[in-house]
Amino acid sequence: MAAFGSSDSGSTANEQPNEKQKLDQAKEEFLEAQLRYQREIERLEKENKQLRKNLLIKGEKRSVGRKVKKSLIDMYSEVLDELSDFDNNYDTHDHLPRVVVVGDQSAGKTSVLEMIAQARLFPRGSGEMMTRTPVKVTLSEGPYHVAQFKDSNREYDLTKETELQSLRQEIELRMRNKVRKGQTVSSETISLSVRGPGLQRMVLVDLPGIISTVTHGMASDTREAIHNMSKAYMKNPNAIILCIQDGSVDAERSIVTELVTSMDPEGKRTIFVLTKVDLAEKNSANPSRIKQILDGKLFPMKALGYFAVITGKGNTSDSIEAIKSYEEKFFRTSQLFKTGTLKPSQMTTQNLSFAVSDCFWKMVRESVEQQADTFKATRFNLETEWKNNFPRMRELDRDELFEKAKGEVLDDIMRLGEISPKQWEDAISKILWERVSGHVFEHIYLPAAQTDNSGVFNTTVDIKLKTWADQQLPKKSVEVGWETLLDQTSKIIEEDKSRKDHDAIFDDLKSTVKQESVNRHKWHELAHDSLRVIQFNTLEDRSISDKQQWDSAVQFMENILSQRLKETEDRIYNMVGPGATERWMYWKNRTPEQANRAELKSELEKLLQVDKKHKPTLAADEITTVRKNLQTRSVEVDNEFIRETWHQLYRKHFLKAALQRGRDCRKAFYYYQKGFTESGLECNDIVLFWRIQRMLQVTSNALRQQIMNTEARRLENEVKHVLEEYSEEKEMKVRLLTGRRVELAEELKRVRQIQEKLEEFIEALSKEK
């Protein structure tokens, strides 16, 4: 019995190792079968990729010469671009799906996107922040592996390293340009499309990495800016969150998982990705922690799926193919796979890409029609607002309004040609005389007229006229010509405002275009020289040929002197205050200074009554006599006070005498022709004012010809250039064309565009089903 018993015991001991060996052998066979299955899938996928590439190339060749049909993902990407712009401007809710790639800085977030896109697209750095703006990447299938920016026609060949380098440099440059001075990141999006054989169709948005600390060189609000930007993308209820976790560091150090959990607590739209799994396996003393992470049990974050990937070997120059080979080789031999920690479907970026694409299109199909309905309602509300507020008006957006305003501005400029030569010359003459009358009267006429000698008068006038015509008059005349052109242009624009069909929405634009054109326009350089010759020759002429010209000069002189006399009398009135009658009837009073001026005035007028030809200035003894006479009446004044009062009184006296002389000369044309030898009259004043009048006429005529023949056309060209520049500047249009009317038209246009693109996409999507 003992022997039998011993024999049974040995038999059982032999059977246990056999069973364990069988179990191990079964596991090995199962792993081998999984590996063969995985390799077969990869082989078939490569064959399928090549076949699809060939088909796409054939289809592309057939499409040459006819309109190329947009792919479904390109149509969807265009909808997202439209929605993104509209959402930024009008604060609407864009709930269409896109894959939002978030992760801690340096967790391998951008590398995951590159593996999915199968190209090294982005700038690289050693631990520093490289992604500074959101980058929207639209992936689609195509025969050639190329990338293209939304706003550019250039295609980058992703099979060539030189092209990849250029693409990375362009992305880095665009990022820096979008980041404002004093900031580290920007919310402005860079849109990039990537096409290639075997790429899974989807739209991904790569965001700046989450940071816990603001380091030296960063703006103080960088951490909050990145958090807010990430939340803004993740709060979209249909956004798929691709949460990237660095497997080579402790999971407890991650910031991104807590942020993702706060935005998607149920994990209904989150896909978790553990990167650098090779380093995790090498460094981890407890492999079960990796299993806990990938089972969603290590921390409370929930997800639709969990994936383990390898996106690099530590060398930034490694190609995507080399990394994929390394990744496949690692997972085949990894203990994580052999021990069942990782399931085959959880491994490799290829499987991740399939899973993300499937999830993306599932979310798109579930949400796109709801988004279309939202925009239908928005469109109805906007159209109702337009009908109620702007009935019988066309819906013109900013570009259309600008084109309409452009036509009106050019029509206004063309109307300069309708102004008659006489209107031009009258306007120029009026403005020119306003600009030069002060100089003519104060610096030419008065100094010469205050001499008693006819020869001295003429000599003084000739010298001063010559100097004036040589140094100041041509430049002043050109300024007046330009001012007249501007004035007439302004009048035409103002006249438009009184028309029944005037549209006030264009006023700011017209005014700005006019001012900018004026600032750029320069009068023809040779105008000064030609005017100088014309004006000098005209002022040299002293020969009044007929009685009509003589009478016109007399009238011109009388008008000027009368105007100056009125101005002088007004100044004297302000100096001495109201007279006795006015004070008594209207209860007005004089100030103490005015009272002193009045006393002084009566004393000074006595001097002029005694000597009708008194000199322009008072002698010292005359001043002393006046002061003493005033002191007897208890009036104390200083010498300067006396001279100020005398200047105005003498000016009045002189102007009255000059006016009388002009009246006396009115009928003296006959004596002028004879040289005044028999009459005793001195009418040199008339001749001077005739010369000035002739200069005004000749200058006005010359400037009018310059305007009508040259300057108006040059101004028109300047206006065209300004309008062309403004037509390319969106910000300028926004600044100059404002108001609810244009804003509502813009909204309507964008909403209709979005709705049309959504409906076009939905139709194409339904056909693909």
Coordinates of C-alpha atoms in Angstrom, one line a residue, residues 207-703:
L207 CA -2.9 73.5 -28.3
P208 CA 0.0 74.9 -26.2
G209 CA 1.1 72.5 -23.5
I210 CA -0.3 72.9 -20.0
I211 CA 2.2 74.4 -17.6
S212 CA 2.2 74.5 -13.8
T213 CA 4.8 77.3 -13.4
V214 CA 5.6 80.5 -15.4
T215 CA 9.3 80.6 -16.1
H216 CA 11.6 83.4 -16.9
G217 CA 10.8 85.1 -20.2
M218 CA 7.1 84.2 -20.2
A219 CA 4.3 86.7 -19.7
S220 CA 2.9 86.6 -16.2
D221 CA -0.5 85.4 -17.4
T222 CA 0.8 82.6 -19.6
R223 CA -0.4 79.7 -17.3
E224 CA -4.0 81.2 -17.1
A225 CA -4.0 82.0 -20.8
I226 CA -3.2 78.4 -21.7
H227 CA -5.7 77.0 -19.2
N228 CA -8.5 79.3 -20.5
M229 CA -7.6 78.5 -24.1
S230 CA -7.7 74.8 -23.5
K231 CA -11.0 75.1 -21.6
A232 CA -12.5 77.1 -24.4
Y233 CA -11.9 74.3 -26.9
M234 CA -12.8 71.5 -24.5
K235 CA -16.1 73.1 -23.3
N236 CA -17.6 72.3 -26.8
P237 CA -19.9 69.4 -25.8
N238 CA -19.0 67.6 -29.1
A239 CA -15.2 68.1 -29.0
I240 CA -13.2 64.9 -28.7
I241 CA -10.5 65.4 -26.1
L242 CA -7.2 63.6 -26.9
C243 CA -5.5 63.6 -23.5
I244 CA -1.8 63.0 -23.7
Q245 CA 0.0 61.7 -20.6
D246 CA 3.8 61.3 -20.3
G247 CA 4.4 57.7 -19.4
S248 CA 8.0 58.4 -18.3
V249 CA 7.0 60.5 -15.3
D250 CA 4.8 59.8 -12.3
A251 CA 1.1 60.1 -13.1
E252 CA 0.7 62.2 -9.9
R253 CA 2.7 65.0 -11.5
S254 CA 0.3 65.4 -14.4
I255 CA -1.8 68.6 -14.6
V256 CA -3.8 67.8 -17.7
T257 CA -5.8 64.9 -16.3
E258 CA -7.4 67.0 -13.6
L259 CA -8.2 69.7 -16.2
V260 CA -9.7 67.2 -18.6
T261 CA -11.8 65.6 -15.8
S262 CA -13.3 69.0 -14.9
M263 CA -14.4 69.4 -18.5
D264 CA -15.6 65.8 -19.2
P265 CA -16.2 64.2 -15.8
E266 CA -18.0 61.2 -17.4
G267 CA -15.3 60.6 -20.0
K268 CA -17.9 60.3 -22.8
R269 CA -15.7 62.2 -25.3
T270 CA -12.1 61.7 -23.9
I271 CA -9.5 59.4 -25.3
F272 CA -6.5 58.9 -23.1
V273 CA -3.0 58.4 -24.6
L274 CA 0.1 57.3 -22.6
T275 CA 3.3 58.3 -24.4
K276 CA 6.9 57.1 -24.0
V277 CA 5.8 53.6 -22.9
D278 CA 9.2 52.3 -23.6
L279 CA 10.7 54.6 -21.0
A280 CA 7.8 53.8 -18.7
E281 CA 8.5 50.0 -18.9
K282 CA 12.2 50.5 -18.5
N283 CA 12.0 52.8 -15.5
S284 CA 8.9 51.4 -13.7
A285 CA 9.5 49.2 -10.7
N286 CA 5.8 48.3 -10.6
P287 CA 4.4 47.4 -14.1
S288 CA 1.0 47.1 -12.6
R289 CA 0.8 50.9 -12.4
I290 CA 0.9 51.1 -16.2
K291 CA -2.0 48.6 -16.3
Q292 CA -3.9 50.7 -13.7
I293 CA -3.4 53.8 -15.9
L294 CA -4.6 52.1 -19.1
D295 CA -7.5 50.5 -17.2
G296 CA -8.5 54.0 -15.9
K297 CA -8.1 52.9 -12.3
L298 CA -5.0 54.9 -11.1
F299 CA -6.7 58.3 -11.0
P300 CA -10.4 59.3 -11.3
M301 CA -10.3 60.5 -14.9
K302 CA -12.6 58.5 -17.2
A303 CA -12.2 58.0 -20.9
L304 CA -13.8 56.2 -23.9
G305 CA -10.5 54.4 -24.6
Y306 CA -6.9 54.1 -23.4
F307 CA -3.9 53.8 -25.7
A308 CA -0.2 53.3 -25.3
V309 CA 2.1 54.7 -27.9
I310 CA 5.7 55.5 -28.7
T311 CA 6.3 58.7 -30.7
G312 CA 10.1 58.9 -30.7
K313 CA 13.4 57.3 -29.8
G314 CA 15.0 60.4 -28.2
N315 CA 16.4 61.8 -31.4
T316 CA 14.5 64.6 -33.1
S317 CA 16.1 63.7 -36.5
D318 CA 14.5 60.3 -36.6
S319 CA 12.0 59.8 -39.4
I320 CA 8.4 58.8 -38.9
E321 CA 9.0 55.4 -40.5
A322 CA 11.9 54.7 -38.2
I323 CA 9.8 55.6 -35.2
K324 CA 6.9 53.4 -36.4
S325 CA 9.3 50.5 -36.9
Y326 CA 10.7 51.0 -33.4
E327 CA 7.2 51.2 -31.9
E328 CA 6.0 48.0 -33.6
K329 CA 9.2 46.1 -32.6
F330 CA 8.9 47.3 -29.0
F331 CA 5.3 46.2 -28.6
R332 CA 6.0 42.8 -30.1
T333 CA 8.7 42.1 -27.6
S334 CA 7.4 44.1 -24.7
Q335 CA 6.6 42.4 -21.4
L336 CA 3.6 44.7 -21.2
F337 CA 2.1 42.9 -24.1
K338 CA 3.3 39.4 -23.2
T339 CA 1.9 39.7 -19.7
G340 CA -1.4 40.9 -21.0
T341 CA -1.0 44.4 -19.5
L342 CA -1.6 45.8 -23.0
K343 CA -4.2 44.6 -25.4
P344 CA -3.3 44.6 -29.1
S345 CA -6.0 47.2 -29.8
Q346 CA -4.5 49.6 -27.3
M347 CA -1.1 49.6 -28.8
T348 CA 0.6 51.8 -31.6
T349 CA -0.3 55.2 -33.0
Q350 CA -1.9 53.4 -36.0
N351 CA -4.6 51.8 -33.8
L352 CA -5.0 55.2 -32.0
S353 CA -5.5 56.9 -35.3
F354 CA -8.2 54.4 -36.3
A355 CA -10.0 54.8 -33.0
V356 CA -9.8 58.6 -33.0
S357 CA -11.1 58.8 -36.6
D358 CA -14.0 56.5 -35.8
C359 CA -15.0 58.5 -32.8
F360 CA -14.6 61.7 -34.7
W361 CA -17.0 60.7 -37.5
K362 CA -19.5 59.2 -35.0
M363 CA -19.6 62.6 -33.2
V364 CA -19.9 64.4 -36.5
R365 CA -22.9 62.4 -37.7
E366 CA -24.6 62.8 -34.3
S367 CA -24.2 66.6 -34.0
V368 CA -24.0 68.2 -37.5
E369 CA -27.7 68.4 -38.2
Q370 CA -28.4 69.9 -34.8
Q371 CA -25.8 72.6 -35.6
A372 CA -27.5 73.2 -39.0
D373 CA -30.9 73.7 -37.2
T374 CA -29.3 76.2 -34.9
F375 CA -28.1 78.3 -37.8
K376 CA -31.5 78.1 -39.5
A377 CA -33.0 79.6 -36.4
T378 CA -30.3 82.3 -36.3
R379 CA -30.8 83.1 -39.9
F380 CA -34.6 83.5 -39.4
N381 CA -34.1 85.9 -36.5
L382 CA -31.6 88.0 -38.4
E383 CA -33.7 88.2 -41.5
T384 CA -36.7 89.3 -39.3
E385 CA -34.6 92.0 -37.7
W386 CA -33.5 93.3 -41.1
K387 CA -37.1 93.4 -42.4
N388 CA -38.2 95.3 -39.4
N389 CA -35.4 97.8 -39.2
F390 CA -34.2 98.3 -42.8
P391 CA -37.2 97.6 -45.1
R392 CA -36.8 98.2 -48.8
M393 CA -33.0 98.2 -48.5
R394 CA -30.6 95.8 -50.0
E395 CA -28.5 93.6 -47.7
L396 CA -25.0 94.9 -48.6
D397 CA -22.0 93.6 -46.6
R398 CA -18.9 95.7 -46.0
D399 CA -17.2 94.7 -49.3
E400 CA -20.4 95.4 -51.3
L401 CA -20.9 98.7 -49.5
F402 CA -17.3 99.7 -50.1
E403 CA -17.6 99.0 -53.8
K404 CA -20.7 101.2 -53.9
A405 CA -19.0 104.0 -51.9
K406 CA -16.0 103.6 -54.2
G407 CA -18.2 104.3 -57.3
E408 CA -19.8 107.4 -55.5
V409 CA -16.4 108.8 -54.6
L410 CA -15.1 108.5 -58.1
D411 CA -18.3 110.0 -59.5
D412 CA -17.8 113.0 -57.1
I413 CA -14.2 113.5 -58.3
M414 CA -15.5 113.3 -61.9
R415 CA -17.9 116.2 -61.1
L416 CA -14.9 118.5 -60.7
G417 CA -14.9 118.5 -64.5
E418 CA -18.4 120.0 -64.5
I419 CA -17.2 123.2 -62.8
S420 CA -16.9 126.1 -65.3
P421 CA -13.6 128.0 -65.8
K422 CA -15.3 131.2 -64.4
Q423 CA -16.3 129.3 -61.2
W424 CA -12.8 128.1 -60.8
E425 CA -11.2 131.5 -61.3
D426 CA -13.7 133.3 -59.1
A427 CA -13.1 130.8 -56.3
I428 CA -9.3 130.9 -56.7
S429 CA -9.3 134.7 -56.8
K430 CA -11.4 135.0 -53.7
I431 CA -9.2 132.7 -51.6
L432 CA -6.0 134.1 -53.0
W433 CA -7.0 137.7 -52.1
E434 CA -8.0 136.5 -48.6
R435 CA -4.5 135.0 -48.2
V436 CA -2.5 138.0 -49.6
S437 CA -4.6 141.0 -48.8
G438 CA -3.0 141.5 -45.4
H439 CA 0.5 141.5 -46.9
V440 CA -0.5 143.8 -49.8
F441 CA -2.2 146.4 -47.5
E442 CA 0.1 146.3 -44.5
H443 CA 3.5 145.7 -46.1
I444 CA 3.2 147.2 -49.6
Y445 CA 0.5 149.8 -49.8
L446 CA 0.7 151.5 -46.4
P447 CA 4.5 152.0 -46.3
A448 CA 4.4 153.5 -49.8
A449 CA 1.2 155.6 -49.4
Q450 CA 2.5 157.4 -46.3
T451 CA 5.0 159.3 -48.4
D452 CA 4.2 162.6 -50.0
N453 CA 6.4 162.1 -53.0
S454 CA 4.9 160.3 -56.1
G455 CA 8.3 159.0 -57.2
V456 CA 9.1 157.6 -53.8
F457 CA 5.7 155.9 -53.8
N458 CA 6.3 154.2 -57.1
T459 CA 9.8 153.2 -56.3
T460 CA 8.8 151.7 -52.9
V461 CA 5.9 149.8 -54.6
D462 CA 8.1 148.4 -57.3
I463 CA 10.7 147.1 -54.9
K464 CA 8.2 145.5 -52.6
L465 CA 6.2 143.9 -55.4
K466 CA 9.3 142.5 -57.0
T467 CA 10.5 141.0 -53.7
W468 CA 7.1 139.6 -52.9
A469 CA 6.7 138.1 -56.4
D470 CA 10.1 136.5 -56.2
Q471 CA 10.0 135.1 -52.7
Q472 CA 6.5 134.5 -51.4
L473 CA 3.7 135.0 -53.9
P474 CA 4.3 131.8 -56.2
K475 CA 4.3 129.4 -53.2
K476 CA 1.3 131.1 -51.6
S477 CA -0.5 130.9 -55.0
V478 CA 0.1 127.2 -55.4
E479 CA -1.1 126.6 -51.8
V480 CA -4.3 128.6 -52.7
G481 CA -4.8 126.5 -55.9
W482 CA -4.6 123.3 -53.9
E483 CA -6.8 124.7 -51.2
T484 CA -9.4 125.7 -53.9
L485 CA -9.3 122.2 -55.4
L486 CA -9.8 120.7 -52.0
D487 CA -12.6 123.2 -51.2
Q488 CA -14.5 122.4 -54.4
T489 CA -14.1 118.7 -53.7
S490 CA -15.5 119.2 -50.2
K491 CA -18.4 121.2 -51.6
I492 CA -19.4 118.4 -54.0
I493 CA -19.3 115.9 -51.1
E494 CA -21.4 118.2 -48.9
E495 CA -23.9 118.7 -51.7
D496 CA -24.4 115.0 -51.8
K497 CA -25.5 115.0 -48.2
S498 CA -28.5 117.2 -49.1
R499 CA -29.7 114.8 -51.8
K500 CA -32.7 112.6 -51.1
D501 CA -30.8 109.4 -51.9
H502 CA -27.9 110.3 -49.7
D503 CA -26.6 107.4 -47.6
A504 CA -24.9 108.6 -44.4
I505 CA -23.1 105.3 -43.9
F506 CA -20.5 106.4 -46.5
D507 CA -19.7 109.8 -44.9
D508 CA -16.7 108.7 -42.8
L509 CA -15.3 106.7 -45.7
K510 CA -15.6 109.6 -48.2
S511 CA -14.1 112.1 -45.7
T512 CA -11.2 109.8 -44.9
V513 CA -10.5 109.0 -48.6
K514 CA -10.6 112.6 -49.5
Q515 CA -8.2 113.6 -46.6
E516 CA -5.8 110.8 -47.3
S517 CA -5.7 111.7 -51.1
V518 CA -5.1 115.3 -50.2
N519 CA -2.2 114.4 -47.9
R520 CA -0.6 112.3 -50.6
H521 CA -1.1 114.8 -53.5
K522 CA 1.7 117.1 -54.4
W523 CA 1.3 120.0 -56.8
H524 CA 3.4 119.8 -59.9
E525 CA 6.9 120.8 -59.1
L526 CA 7.3 123.3 -62.1
A527 CA 4.2 125.2 -61.1
H528 CA 6.2 127.6 -58.8
D529 CA 8.6 128.6 -61.5
S530 CA 6.1 129.2 -64.2
L531 CA 3.9 131.2 -61.9
R532 CA 6.8 133.3 -60.8
V533 CA 7.5 134.5 -64.3
I534 CA 3.8 135.2 -65.1
Q535 CA 3.2 137.1 -61.8
F536 CA 6.4 139.1 -62.1
N537 CA 5.6 140.2 -65.7
T538 CA 2.1 141.1 -64.7
L539 CA 3.1 143.2 -61.7
E540 CA 5.7 145.0 -63.9
D541 CA 2.9 146.3 -66.1
R542 CA 1.6 149.8 -65.1
S543 CA -0.4 150.6 -68.3
I544 CA -4.2 150.7 -67.8
S545 CA -5.5 150.5 -71.3
D546 CA -9.2 151.6 -70.9
K547 CA -11.7 153.3 -68.7
Q548 CA -13.4 150.1 -67.7
Q549 CA -10.2 148.7 -66.2
W550 CA -9.6 152.1 -64.4
D551 CA -13.1 152.1 -62.9
S552 CA -12.7 148.4 -61.8
A553 CA -9.4 149.3 -60.1
V554 CA -11.0 152.3 -58.3
Q555 CA -13.9 150.1 -57.1
F556 CA -11.4 147.4 -56.0
M557 CA -9.5 149.9 -54.0
E558 CA -12.6 151.5 -52.4
N559 CA -13.9 148.1 -51.4
I560 CA -10.6 147.3 -49.7
L561 CA -10.2 150.6 -48.0
S562 CA -13.8 150.6 -46.8
Q563 CA -13.4 147.2 -45.3
R564 CA -10.2 148.2 -43.5
L565 CA -11.8 151.4 -42.3
K566 CA -14.7 149.5 -40.8
E567 CA -12.2 147.1 -39.1
T568 CA -10.3 150.1 -37.7
E569 CA -13.4 151.9 -36.5
D570 CA -14.5 148.7 -34.7
R571 CA -11.1 148.5 -32.9
I572 CA -11.4 152.1 -31.9
Y573 CA -14.9 151.5 -30.5
N574 CA -13.6 148.6 -28.4
M575 CA -10.8 150.8 -27.2
V576 CA -13.0 153.8 -26.1
G577 CA -16.2 152.1 -25.3
P578 CA -19.8 153.3 -25.9
G579 CA -20.5 157.0 -26.6
A580 CA -22.7 159.2 -24.4
T581 CA -25.9 158.5 -26.4
E582 CA -25.4 154.8 -26.3
R583 CA -24.6 154.8 -22.6
W584 CA -27.7 156.8 -21.8
M585 CA -30.2 154.9 -24.0
Y586 CA -28.9 151.4 -23.4
W587 CA -27.5 151.7 -19.9
K588 CA -24.0 150.8 -21.0
N589 CA -20.8 151.8 -19.2
R590 CA -17.2 152.3 -19.9
T591 CA -14.3 150.6 -18.1
P592 CA -11.7 152.9 -16.5
E593 CA -9.3 152.1 -19.3
Q594 CA -11.9 152.9 -22.0
A595 CA -12.7 156.2 -20.2
N596 CA -9.0 157.1 -20.3
R597 CA -8.9 156.0 -24.0
A598 CA -11.8 158.3 -24.8
E599 CA -10.1 161.3 -23.1
L600 CA -6.9 160.5 -25.0
K601 CA -8.8 160.2 -28.3
S602 CA -10.2 163.7 -28.0
E603 CA -6.7 165.1 -27.4
L604 CA -5.1 163.2 -30.3
E605 CA -7.9 164.1 -32.7
K606 CA -7.0 167.8 -32.1
L607 CA -3.5 167.1 -33.6
L608 CA -5.0 165.6 -36.7
Q609 CA -7.5 168.6 -37.1
V610 CA -4.6 171.0 -36.9
D611 CA -2.4 169.1 -39.3
K612 CA -4.2 167.1 -42.0
K613 CA -0.9 165.8 -43.3
H614 CA 0.5 164.7 -40.0
K615 CA 3.2 162.0 -40.1
P616 CA 2.3 158.5 -39.0
T617 CA 4.2 158.8 -35.8
L618 CA 4.1 161.3 -32.9
A619 CA 7.0 163.4 -31.9
A620 CA 8.3 163.3 -28.4
D621 CA 7.2 166.8 -27.6
E622 CA 3.7 166.0 -28.9
I623 CA 3.4 163.0 -26.6
T624 CA 4.6 165.1 -23.6
T625 CA 2.0 167.8 -24.5
V626 CA -0.8 165.2 -24.7
R627 CA 0.1 163.7 -21.3
K628 CA 0.2 167.1 -19.6
N629 CA -3.2 168.1 -21.0
L630 CA -4.6 164.8 -19.7
Q631 CA -3.1 165.3 -16.3
T632 CA -5.0 168.6 -15.9
R633 CA -8.1 166.4 -16.2
S634 CA -6.7 163.8 -13.7
V635 CA -6.0 161.3 -16.4
E636 CA -2.7 159.4 -16.1
V637 CA -1.5 157.5 -19.2
D638 CA 1.9 156.2 -20.3
N639 CA 3.7 156.7 -23.6
E640 CA 2.9 153.2 -24.9
F641 CA -0.8 153.7 -24.2
I642 CA -0.7 157.0 -26.2
R643 CA 1.1 155.3 -29.2
E644 CA -1.4 152.4 -29.3
T645 CA -4.3 154.8 -29.5
W646 CA -2.6 157.1 -31.9
H647 CA -1.9 154.2 -34.3
Q648 CA -5.6 153.4 -34.7
L649 CA -6.7 157.0 -34.9
Y650 CA -4.1 157.9 -37.5
R651 CA -5.0 154.7 -39.5
K652 CA -8.6 155.9 -39.6
H653 CA -7.6 159.3 -40.6
F654 CA -5.3 157.9 -43.4
L655 CA -8.0 155.5 -44.7
K656 CA -10.6 158.3 -44.9
A657 CA -8.2 160.5 -46.9
A658 CA -7.3 157.6 -49.2
L659 CA -10.9 156.8 -49.8
Q660 CA -11.5 160.5 -50.7
R661 CA -8.5 160.4 -53.0
G662 CA -10.0 157.3 -54.7
R663 CA -13.3 159.1 -55.3
D664 CA -11.5 162.1 -56.7
C665 CA -9.6 159.8 -59.1
R666 CA -12.7 158.0 -60.3
K667 CA -13.1 160.4 -63.2
A668 CA -9.4 161.0 -63.7
F669 CA -8.7 158.4 -66.4
Y670 CA -8.2 161.1 -69.0
Y671 CA -5.6 162.9 -66.8
Y672 CA -3.9 159.5 -66.1
Q673 CA -3.4 159.1 -69.9
K674 CA -2.0 162.6 -70.0
G675 CA 0.3 162.0 -67.1
F676 CA -1.6 164.1 -64.5
T677 CA 0.5 167.2 -65.5
E678 CA -2.5 169.5 -65.7
S679 CA -4.8 168.2 -63.0
G680 CA -2.6 168.2 -60.0
L681 CA -4.1 164.8 -58.9
E682 CA -2.0 161.9 -57.7
C683 CA -3.7 158.6 -58.5
N684 CA -0.7 156.2 -58.0
D685 CA -2.9 154.2 -55.5
I686 CA -5.3 153.3 -58.3
V687 CA -2.4 152.1 -60.5
L688 CA -1.1 149.9 -57.6
F689 CA -4.5 148.3 -57.0
W690 CA -4.9 147.7 -60.7
R691 CA -1.6 145.9 -60.8
I692 CA -2.7 143.8 -57.9
Q693 CA -6.1 143.1 -59.5
R694 CA -4.4 142.1 -62.7
M695 CA -2.1 139.8 -60.8
L696 CA -5.1 138.1 -59.2
Q697 CA -6.8 137.6 -62.5
V698 CA -3.7 136.2 -64.3
T699 CA -2.8 134.0 -61.4
S700 CA -6.4 132.6 -61.1
N701 CA -6.4 131.9 -64.8
A702 CA -3.0 130.1 -64.6
L703 CA -4.1 128.1 -61.6

